[in-house]
PDB file of C-alpha atoms in Angstrom:
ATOM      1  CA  UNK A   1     -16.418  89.901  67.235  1.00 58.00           C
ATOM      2  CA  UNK A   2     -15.884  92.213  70.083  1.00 56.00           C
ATOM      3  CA  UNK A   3     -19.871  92.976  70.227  1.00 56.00           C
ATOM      4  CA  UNK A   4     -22.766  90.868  70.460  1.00 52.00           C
ATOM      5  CA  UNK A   5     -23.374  89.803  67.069  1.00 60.00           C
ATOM      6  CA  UNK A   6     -21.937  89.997  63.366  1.00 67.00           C
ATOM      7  CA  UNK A   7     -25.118  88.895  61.208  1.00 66.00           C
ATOM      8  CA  UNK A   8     -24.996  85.829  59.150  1.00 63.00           C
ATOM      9  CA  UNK A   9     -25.413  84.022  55.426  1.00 68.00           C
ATOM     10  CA  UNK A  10     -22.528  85.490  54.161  1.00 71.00           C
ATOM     11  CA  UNK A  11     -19.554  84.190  52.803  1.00 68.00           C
ATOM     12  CA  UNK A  12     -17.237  87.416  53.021  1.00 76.00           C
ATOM     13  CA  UNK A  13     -17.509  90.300  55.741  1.00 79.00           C
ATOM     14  CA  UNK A  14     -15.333  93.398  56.081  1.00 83.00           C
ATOM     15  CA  UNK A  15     -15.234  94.868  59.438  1.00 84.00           C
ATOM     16  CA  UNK A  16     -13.369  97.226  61.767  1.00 85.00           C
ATOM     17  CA  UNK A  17     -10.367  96.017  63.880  1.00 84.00           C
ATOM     18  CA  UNK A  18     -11.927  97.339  66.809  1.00 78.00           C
ATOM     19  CA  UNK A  19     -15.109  95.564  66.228  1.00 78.00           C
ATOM     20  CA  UNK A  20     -12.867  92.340  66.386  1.00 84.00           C
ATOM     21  CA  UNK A  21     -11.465  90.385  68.971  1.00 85.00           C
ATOM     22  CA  UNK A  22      -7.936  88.658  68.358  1.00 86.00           C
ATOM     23  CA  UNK A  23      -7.367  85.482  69.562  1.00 88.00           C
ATOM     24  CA  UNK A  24      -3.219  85.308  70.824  1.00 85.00           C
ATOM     25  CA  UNK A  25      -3.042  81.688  70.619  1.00 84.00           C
ATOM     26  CA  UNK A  26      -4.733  79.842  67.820  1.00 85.00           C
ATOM     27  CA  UNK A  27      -2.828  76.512  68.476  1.00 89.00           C
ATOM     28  CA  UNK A  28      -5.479  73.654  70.195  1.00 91.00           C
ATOM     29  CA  UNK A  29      -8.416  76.069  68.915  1.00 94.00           C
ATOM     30  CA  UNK A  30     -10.541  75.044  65.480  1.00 92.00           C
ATOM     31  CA  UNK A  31     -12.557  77.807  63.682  1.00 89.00           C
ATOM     32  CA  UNK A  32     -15.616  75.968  65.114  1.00 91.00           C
ATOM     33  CA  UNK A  33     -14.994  76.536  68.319  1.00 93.00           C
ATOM     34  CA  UNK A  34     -13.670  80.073  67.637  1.00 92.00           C
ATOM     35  CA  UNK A  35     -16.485  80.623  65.896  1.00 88.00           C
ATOM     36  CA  UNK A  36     -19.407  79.094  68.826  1.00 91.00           C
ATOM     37  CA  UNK A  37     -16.964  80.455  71.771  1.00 94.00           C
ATOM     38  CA  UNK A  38     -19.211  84.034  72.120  1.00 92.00           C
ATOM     39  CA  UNK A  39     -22.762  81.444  72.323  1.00 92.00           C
ATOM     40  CA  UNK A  40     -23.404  78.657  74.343  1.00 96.00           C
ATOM     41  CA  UNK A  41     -20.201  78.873  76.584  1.00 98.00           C
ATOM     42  CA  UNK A  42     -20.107  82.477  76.970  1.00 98.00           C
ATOM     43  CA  UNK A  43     -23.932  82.224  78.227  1.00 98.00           C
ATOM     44  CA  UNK A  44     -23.565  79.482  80.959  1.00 99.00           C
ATOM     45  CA  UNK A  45     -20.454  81.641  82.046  1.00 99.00           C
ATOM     46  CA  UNK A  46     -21.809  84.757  82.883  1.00 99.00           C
ATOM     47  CA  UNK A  47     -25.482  83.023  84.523  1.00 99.00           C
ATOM     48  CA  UNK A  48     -22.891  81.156  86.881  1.00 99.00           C
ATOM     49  CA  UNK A  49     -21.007  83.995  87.532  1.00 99.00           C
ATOM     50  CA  UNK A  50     -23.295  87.087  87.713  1.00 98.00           C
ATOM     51  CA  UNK A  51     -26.386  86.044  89.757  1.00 98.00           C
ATOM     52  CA  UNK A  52     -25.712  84.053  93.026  1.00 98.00           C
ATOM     53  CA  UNK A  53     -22.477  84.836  94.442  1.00 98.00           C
ATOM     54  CA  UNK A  54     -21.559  81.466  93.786  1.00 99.00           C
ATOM     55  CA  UNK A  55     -18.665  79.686  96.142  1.00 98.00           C
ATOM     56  CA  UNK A  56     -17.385  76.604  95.918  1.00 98.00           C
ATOM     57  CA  UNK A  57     -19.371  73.388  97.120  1.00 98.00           C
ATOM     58  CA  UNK A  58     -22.775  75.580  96.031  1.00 99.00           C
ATOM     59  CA  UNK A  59     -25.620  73.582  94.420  1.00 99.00           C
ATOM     60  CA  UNK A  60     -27.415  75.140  91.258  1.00 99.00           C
ATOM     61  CA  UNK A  61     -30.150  72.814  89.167  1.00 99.00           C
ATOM     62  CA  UNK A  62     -30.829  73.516  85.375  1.00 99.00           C
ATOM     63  CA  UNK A  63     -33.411  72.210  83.322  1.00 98.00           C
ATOM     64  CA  UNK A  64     -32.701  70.942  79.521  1.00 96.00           C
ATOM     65  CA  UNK A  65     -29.230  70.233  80.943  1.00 98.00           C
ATOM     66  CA  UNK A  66     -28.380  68.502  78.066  1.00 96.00           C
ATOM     67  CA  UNK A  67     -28.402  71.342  75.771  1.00 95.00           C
ATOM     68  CA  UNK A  68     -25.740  73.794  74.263  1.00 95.00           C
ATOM     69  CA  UNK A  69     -25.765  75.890  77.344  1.00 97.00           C
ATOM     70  CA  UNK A  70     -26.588  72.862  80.013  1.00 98.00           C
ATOM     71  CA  UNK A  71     -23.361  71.022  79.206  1.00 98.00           C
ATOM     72  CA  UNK A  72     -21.381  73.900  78.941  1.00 98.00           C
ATOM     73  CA  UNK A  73     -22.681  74.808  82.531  1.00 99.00           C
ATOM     74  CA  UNK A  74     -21.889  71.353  84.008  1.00 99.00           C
ATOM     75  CA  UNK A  75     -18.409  71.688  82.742  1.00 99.00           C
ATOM     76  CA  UNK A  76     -17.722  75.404  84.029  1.00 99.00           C
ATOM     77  CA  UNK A  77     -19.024  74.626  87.182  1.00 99.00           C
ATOM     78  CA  UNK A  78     -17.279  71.645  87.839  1.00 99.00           C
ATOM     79  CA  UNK A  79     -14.528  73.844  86.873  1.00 99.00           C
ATOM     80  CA  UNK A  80     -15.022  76.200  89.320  1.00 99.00           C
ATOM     81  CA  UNK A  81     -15.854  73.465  91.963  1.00 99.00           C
ATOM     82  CA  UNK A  82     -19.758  73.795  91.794  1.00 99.00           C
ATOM     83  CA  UNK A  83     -22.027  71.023  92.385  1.00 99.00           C
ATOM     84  CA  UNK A  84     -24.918  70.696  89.814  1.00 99.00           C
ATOM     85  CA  UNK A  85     -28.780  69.096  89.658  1.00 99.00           C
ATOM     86  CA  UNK A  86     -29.271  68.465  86.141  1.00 99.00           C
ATOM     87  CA  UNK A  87     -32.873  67.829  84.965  1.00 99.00           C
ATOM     88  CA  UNK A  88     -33.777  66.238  81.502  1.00 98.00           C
ATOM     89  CA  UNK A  89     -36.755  65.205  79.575  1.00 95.00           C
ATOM     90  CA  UNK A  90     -37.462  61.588  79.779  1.00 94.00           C
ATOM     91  CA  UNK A  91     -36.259  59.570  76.030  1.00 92.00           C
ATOM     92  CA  UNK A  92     -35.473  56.595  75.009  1.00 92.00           C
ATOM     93  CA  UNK A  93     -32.189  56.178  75.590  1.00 93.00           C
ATOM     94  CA  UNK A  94     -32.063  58.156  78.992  1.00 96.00           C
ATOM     95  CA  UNK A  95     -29.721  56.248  80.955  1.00 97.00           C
ATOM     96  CA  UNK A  96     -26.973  56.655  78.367  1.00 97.00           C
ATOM     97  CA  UNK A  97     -27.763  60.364  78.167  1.00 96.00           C
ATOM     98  CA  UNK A  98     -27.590  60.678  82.608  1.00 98.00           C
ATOM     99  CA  UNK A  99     -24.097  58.773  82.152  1.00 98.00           C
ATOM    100  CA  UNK A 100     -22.895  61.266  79.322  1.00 97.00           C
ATOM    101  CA  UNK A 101     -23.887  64.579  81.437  1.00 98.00           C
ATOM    102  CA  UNK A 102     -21.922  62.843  84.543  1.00 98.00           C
ATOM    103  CA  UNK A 103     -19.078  62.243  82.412  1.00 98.00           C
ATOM    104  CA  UNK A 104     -19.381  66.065  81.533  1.00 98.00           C
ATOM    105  CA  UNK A 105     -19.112  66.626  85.641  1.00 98.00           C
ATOM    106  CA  UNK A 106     -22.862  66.875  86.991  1.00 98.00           C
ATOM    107  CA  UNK A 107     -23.459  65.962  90.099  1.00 98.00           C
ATOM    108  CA  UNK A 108     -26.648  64.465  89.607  1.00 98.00           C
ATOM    109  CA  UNK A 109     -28.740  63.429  86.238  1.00 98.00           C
ATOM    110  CA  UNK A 110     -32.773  63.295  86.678  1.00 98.00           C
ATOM    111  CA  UNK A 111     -35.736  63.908  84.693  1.00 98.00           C
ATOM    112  CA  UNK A 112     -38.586  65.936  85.004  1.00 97.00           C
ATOM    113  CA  UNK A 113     -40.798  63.346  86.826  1.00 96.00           C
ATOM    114  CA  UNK A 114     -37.664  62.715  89.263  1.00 97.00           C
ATOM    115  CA  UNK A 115     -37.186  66.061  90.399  1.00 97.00           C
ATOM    116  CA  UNK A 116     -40.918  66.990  91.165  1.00 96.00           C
ATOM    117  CA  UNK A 117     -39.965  64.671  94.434  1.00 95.00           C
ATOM    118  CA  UNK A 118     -39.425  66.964  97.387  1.00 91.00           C
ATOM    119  CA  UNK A 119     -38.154  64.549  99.629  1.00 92.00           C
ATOM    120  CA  UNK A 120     -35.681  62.482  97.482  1.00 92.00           C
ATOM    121  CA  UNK A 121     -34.504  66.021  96.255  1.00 93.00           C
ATOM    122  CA  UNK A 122     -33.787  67.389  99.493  1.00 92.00           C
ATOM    123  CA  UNK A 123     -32.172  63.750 100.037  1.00 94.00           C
ATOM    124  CA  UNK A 124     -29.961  64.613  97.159  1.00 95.00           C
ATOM    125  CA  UNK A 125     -28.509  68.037  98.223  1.00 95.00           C
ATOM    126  CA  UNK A 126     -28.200  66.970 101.647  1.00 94.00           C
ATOM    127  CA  UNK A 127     -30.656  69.786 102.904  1.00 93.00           C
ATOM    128  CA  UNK A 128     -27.925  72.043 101.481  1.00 96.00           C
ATOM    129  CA  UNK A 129     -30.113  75.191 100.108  1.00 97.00           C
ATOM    130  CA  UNK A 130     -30.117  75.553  95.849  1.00 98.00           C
ATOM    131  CA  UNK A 131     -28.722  78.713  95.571  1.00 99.00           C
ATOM    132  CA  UNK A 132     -29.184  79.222  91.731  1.00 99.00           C
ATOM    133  CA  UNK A 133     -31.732  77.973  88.532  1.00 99.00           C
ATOM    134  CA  UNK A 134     -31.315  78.270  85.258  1.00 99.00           C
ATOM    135  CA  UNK A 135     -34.678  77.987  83.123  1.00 99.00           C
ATOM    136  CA  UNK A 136     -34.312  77.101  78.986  1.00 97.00           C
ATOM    137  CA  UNK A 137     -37.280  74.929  79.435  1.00 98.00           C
ATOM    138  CA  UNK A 138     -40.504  77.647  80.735  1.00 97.00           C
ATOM    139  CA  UNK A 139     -43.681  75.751  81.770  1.00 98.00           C
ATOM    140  CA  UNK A 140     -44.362  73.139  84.417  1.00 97.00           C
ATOM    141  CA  UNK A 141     -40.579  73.150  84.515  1.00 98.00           C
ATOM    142  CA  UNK A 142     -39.518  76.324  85.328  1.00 98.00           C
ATOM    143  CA  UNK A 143     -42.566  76.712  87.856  1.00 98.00           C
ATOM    144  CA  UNK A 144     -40.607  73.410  89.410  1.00 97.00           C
ATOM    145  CA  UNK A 145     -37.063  75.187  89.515  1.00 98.00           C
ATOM    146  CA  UNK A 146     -38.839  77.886  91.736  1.00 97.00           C
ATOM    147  CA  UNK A 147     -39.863  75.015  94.109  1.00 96.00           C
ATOM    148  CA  UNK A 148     -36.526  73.210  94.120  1.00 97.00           C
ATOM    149  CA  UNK A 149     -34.458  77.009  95.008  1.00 98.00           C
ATOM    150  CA  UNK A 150     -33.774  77.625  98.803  1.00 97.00           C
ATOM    151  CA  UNK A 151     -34.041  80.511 100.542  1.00 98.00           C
ATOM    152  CA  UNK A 152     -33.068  83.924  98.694  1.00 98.00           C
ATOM    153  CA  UNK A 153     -32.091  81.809  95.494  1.00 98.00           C
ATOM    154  CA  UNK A 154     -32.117  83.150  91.930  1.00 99.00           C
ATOM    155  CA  UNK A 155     -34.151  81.920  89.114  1.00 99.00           C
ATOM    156  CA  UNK A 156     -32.589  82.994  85.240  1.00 99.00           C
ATOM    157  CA  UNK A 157     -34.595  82.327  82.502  1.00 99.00           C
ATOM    158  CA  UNK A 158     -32.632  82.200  79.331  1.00 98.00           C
ATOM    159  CA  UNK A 159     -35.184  80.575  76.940  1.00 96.00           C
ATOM    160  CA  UNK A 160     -38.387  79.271  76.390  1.00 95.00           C
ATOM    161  CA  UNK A 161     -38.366  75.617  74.487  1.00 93.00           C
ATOM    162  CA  UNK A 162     -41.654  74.605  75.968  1.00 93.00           C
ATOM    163  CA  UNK A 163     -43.003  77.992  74.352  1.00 93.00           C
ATOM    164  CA  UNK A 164     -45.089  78.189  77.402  1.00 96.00           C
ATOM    165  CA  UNK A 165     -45.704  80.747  80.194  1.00 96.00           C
ATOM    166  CA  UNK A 166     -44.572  79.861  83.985  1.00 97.00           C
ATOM    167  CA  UNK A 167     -45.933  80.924  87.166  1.00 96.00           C
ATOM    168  CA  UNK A 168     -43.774  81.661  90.482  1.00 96.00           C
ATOM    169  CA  UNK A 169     -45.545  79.744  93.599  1.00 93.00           C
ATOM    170  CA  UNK A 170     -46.925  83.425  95.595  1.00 96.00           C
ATOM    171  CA  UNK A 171     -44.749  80.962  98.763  1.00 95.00           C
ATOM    172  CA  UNK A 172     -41.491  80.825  97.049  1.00 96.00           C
ATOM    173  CA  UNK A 173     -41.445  84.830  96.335  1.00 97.00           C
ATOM    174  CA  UNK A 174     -43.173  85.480 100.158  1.00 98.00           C
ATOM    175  CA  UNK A 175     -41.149  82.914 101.945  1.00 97.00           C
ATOM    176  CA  UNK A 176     -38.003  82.110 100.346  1.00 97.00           C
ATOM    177  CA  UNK A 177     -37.390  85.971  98.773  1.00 98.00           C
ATOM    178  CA  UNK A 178     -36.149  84.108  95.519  1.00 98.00           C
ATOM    179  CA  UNK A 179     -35.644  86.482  92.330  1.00 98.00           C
ATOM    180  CA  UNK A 180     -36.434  86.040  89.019  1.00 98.00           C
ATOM    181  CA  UNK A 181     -34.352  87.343  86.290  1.00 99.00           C
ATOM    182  CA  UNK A 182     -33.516  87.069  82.317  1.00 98.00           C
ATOM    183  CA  UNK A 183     -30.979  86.878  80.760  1.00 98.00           C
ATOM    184  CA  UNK A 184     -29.194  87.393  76.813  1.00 97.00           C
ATOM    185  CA  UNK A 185     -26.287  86.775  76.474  1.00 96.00           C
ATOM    186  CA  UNK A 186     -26.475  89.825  73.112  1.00 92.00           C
ATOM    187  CA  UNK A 187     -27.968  92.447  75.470  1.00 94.00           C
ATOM    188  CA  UNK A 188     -24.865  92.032  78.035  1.00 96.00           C
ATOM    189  CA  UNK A 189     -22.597  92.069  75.455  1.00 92.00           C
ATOM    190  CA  UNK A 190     -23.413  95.883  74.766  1.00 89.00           C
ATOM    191  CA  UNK A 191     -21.182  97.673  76.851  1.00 87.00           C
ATOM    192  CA  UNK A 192     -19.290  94.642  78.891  1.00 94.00           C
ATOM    193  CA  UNK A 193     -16.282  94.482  75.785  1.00 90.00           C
ATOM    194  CA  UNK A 194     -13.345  94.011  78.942  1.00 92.00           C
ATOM    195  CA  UNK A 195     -15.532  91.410  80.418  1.00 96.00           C
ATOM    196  CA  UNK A 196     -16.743  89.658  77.665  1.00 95.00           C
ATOM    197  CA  UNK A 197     -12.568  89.871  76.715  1.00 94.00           C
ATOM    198  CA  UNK A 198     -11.321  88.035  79.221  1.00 96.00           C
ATOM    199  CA  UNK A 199     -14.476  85.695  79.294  1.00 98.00           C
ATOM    200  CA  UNK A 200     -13.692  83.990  76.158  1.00 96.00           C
ATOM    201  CA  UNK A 201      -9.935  84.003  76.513  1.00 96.00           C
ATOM    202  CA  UNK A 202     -10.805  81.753  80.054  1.00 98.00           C
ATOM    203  CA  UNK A 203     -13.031  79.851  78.143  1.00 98.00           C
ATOM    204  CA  UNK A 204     -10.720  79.036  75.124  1.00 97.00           C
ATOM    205  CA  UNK A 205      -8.145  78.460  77.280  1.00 97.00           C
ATOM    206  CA  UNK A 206      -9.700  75.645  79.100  1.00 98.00           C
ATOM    207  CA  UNK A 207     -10.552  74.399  75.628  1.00 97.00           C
ATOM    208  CA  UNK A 208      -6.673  74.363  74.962  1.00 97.00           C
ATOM    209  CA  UNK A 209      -5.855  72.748  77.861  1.00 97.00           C
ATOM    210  CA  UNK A 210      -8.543  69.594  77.417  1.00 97.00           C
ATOM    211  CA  UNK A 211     -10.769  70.563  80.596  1.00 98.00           C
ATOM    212  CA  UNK A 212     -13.987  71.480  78.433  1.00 98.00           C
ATOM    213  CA  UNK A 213     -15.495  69.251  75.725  1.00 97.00           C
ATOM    214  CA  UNK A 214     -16.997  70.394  72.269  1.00 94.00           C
ATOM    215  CA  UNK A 215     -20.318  71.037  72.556  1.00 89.00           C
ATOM    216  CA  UNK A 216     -21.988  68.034  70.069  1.00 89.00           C
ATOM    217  CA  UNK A 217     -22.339  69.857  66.326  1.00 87.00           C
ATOM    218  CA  UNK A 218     -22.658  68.489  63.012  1.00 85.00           C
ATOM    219  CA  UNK A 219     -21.359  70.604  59.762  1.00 88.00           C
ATOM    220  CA  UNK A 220     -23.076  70.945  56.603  1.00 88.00           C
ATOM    221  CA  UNK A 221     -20.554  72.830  53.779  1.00 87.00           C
ATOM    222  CA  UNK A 222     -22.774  75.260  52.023  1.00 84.00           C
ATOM    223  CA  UNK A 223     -21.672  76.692  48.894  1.00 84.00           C
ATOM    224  CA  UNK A 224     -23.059  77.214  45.643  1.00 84.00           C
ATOM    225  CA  UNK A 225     -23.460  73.616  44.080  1.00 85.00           C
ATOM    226  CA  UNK A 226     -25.383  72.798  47.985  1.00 88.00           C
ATOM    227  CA  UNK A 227     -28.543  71.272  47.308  1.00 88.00           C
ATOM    228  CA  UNK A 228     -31.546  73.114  48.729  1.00 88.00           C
ATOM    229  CA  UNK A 229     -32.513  69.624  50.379  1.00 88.00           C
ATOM    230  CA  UNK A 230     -29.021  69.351  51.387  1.00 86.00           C
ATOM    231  CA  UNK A 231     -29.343  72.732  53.731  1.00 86.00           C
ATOM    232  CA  UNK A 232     -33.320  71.732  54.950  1.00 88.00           C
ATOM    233  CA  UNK A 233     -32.222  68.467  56.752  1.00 86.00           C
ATOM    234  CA  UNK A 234     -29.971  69.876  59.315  1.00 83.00           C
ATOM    235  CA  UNK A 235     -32.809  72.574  59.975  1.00 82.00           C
ATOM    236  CA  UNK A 236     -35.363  70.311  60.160  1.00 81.00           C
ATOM    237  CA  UNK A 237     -32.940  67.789  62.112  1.00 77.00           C
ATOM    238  CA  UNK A 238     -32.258  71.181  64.866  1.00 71.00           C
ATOM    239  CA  UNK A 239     -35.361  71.691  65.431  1.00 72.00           C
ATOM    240  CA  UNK A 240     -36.962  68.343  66.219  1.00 69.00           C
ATOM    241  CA  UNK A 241     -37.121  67.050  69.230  1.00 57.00           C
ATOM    242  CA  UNK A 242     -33.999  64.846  70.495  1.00 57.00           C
ATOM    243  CA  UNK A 243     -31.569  65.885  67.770  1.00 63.00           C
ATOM    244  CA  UNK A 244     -29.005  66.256  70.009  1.00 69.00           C
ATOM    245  CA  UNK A 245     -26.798  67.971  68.163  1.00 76.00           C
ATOM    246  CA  UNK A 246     -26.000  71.649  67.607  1.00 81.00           C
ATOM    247  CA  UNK A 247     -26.397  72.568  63.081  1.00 82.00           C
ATOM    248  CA  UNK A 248     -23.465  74.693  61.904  1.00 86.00           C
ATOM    249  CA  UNK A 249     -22.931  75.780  58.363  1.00 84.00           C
ATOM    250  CA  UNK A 250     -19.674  76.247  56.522  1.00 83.00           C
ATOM    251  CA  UNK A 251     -19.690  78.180  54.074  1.00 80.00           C
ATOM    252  CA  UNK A 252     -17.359  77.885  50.849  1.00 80.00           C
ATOM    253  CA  UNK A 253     -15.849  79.778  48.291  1.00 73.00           C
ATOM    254  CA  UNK A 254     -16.840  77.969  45.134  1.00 63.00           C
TER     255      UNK A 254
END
């Protein structure tokens, strides 16, 4: 789709060719990632690209780095020769998770606890200034991102997992002159149709060419014989806490 969204549930759709966007070259693409290409991707694109003035060799940190929209922003700035901070909740497993999101291209892998120290991240950067945060998390977290920018840095808040209100330290807007934004990704869509165009076709084309990984998923074929119990589980799997994985139903003609 051409626009922001298309609805969902449905097995059939009829629509009008200029509310559809034709990809040239289907070879190396699969119908998932057609189909995810306008999310996750598309969302971490336009925060790196539209906020900062990003260069190459800048430093931006994210919180929940290991979601949808993290890893998609450690690959495309890697891509575009960014360095990243990448800040994750402490799990078991957590080591194997930091070595994952490095594989992805971060720069650096920490947790929540890690990156409340001032010294050891100012150690990290090199004293270089944080130009840009991106805030899924809300909370305790976000209120940390503001600490973490440098001078005249930008702080986008894209979502709220935490479900929890942040505060700006009064210091960080008086002193530092960082900005606060937010940001959806179906509100920019609305009149940016070029844009949003040539977006995707950058982003499937890296996808063709091997230089940015699937996003994890898991597939559940929905049709009519589909269990009801058979539909909960992925829910109830996407919404816990570490599922790790992004729920995406295919739906068949019976």
């Amino acid at each position: 789709m051409s626009g922001p969204n298309f609805g969902t549930w449905r097995t059939y759709a009829q629509a009008r060719e200029a509310n559809l966007l034709m990809i040239p070259e289907k070879e190396g693409i699969s119908p998932v990632q057609a189909a995810t290409v306008s999310v996750n991707p598309s969302t971490a694109y336009r925060m790196l690209n539209d906020f900062a003035g990003l260069e190459p060799g800048d430093y931006f940190v994210q919180n929940a780095a290991n979601s949808g929209v993290g890893r998609s922003a450690i690959q495309i700035g890697r891509l575009w020769g960014l360095k990243s901070i990448n800040i994750v909740r402490d799990r078991p497993g957590i080591q194997k998770l930091k070595e994952e999101l490095r594989s992805l291209g971060g720069t650096e892998v920490i947790t929540e606890a890690e990156a409340k120290d001032r010294r050891s991240m100012a150690k990290m950067t090199g004293g270089q200034p944080v130009k840009l945060a991106l805030n899924c998390v809300g909370g305790e977290s976000a209120t940390n991102l503001a600490r973490i920018l440098g001078r005249d840095g930008h702080l986008v808040t894209y979502g709220a997992m935490s479900k929890l209100p942040f505060s700006v330290p009064a210091s960080a807007l008086i002193f530092k002159n960082i900005h606060c934004h937010g940001f959806w990704i179906s509100a920019w869509s609305k009149g940016n149709e070029t844009a949003k165009t040539q977006m995707i076709m950058d982003i499937l084309g890296w996808i063709r060419d091997g230089k940015f990984r699937d996003i994890p998923y898991e597939i559940t074929k929905w049709s009519e014989a589909t269990g009801l119990e058979t539909l909960m589980e992925p829910v109830k799997r996407g919404i816990s806490e570490y599922s790790g994985r992004k729920g995406i139903f295919l739906m068949e003609d019976d």
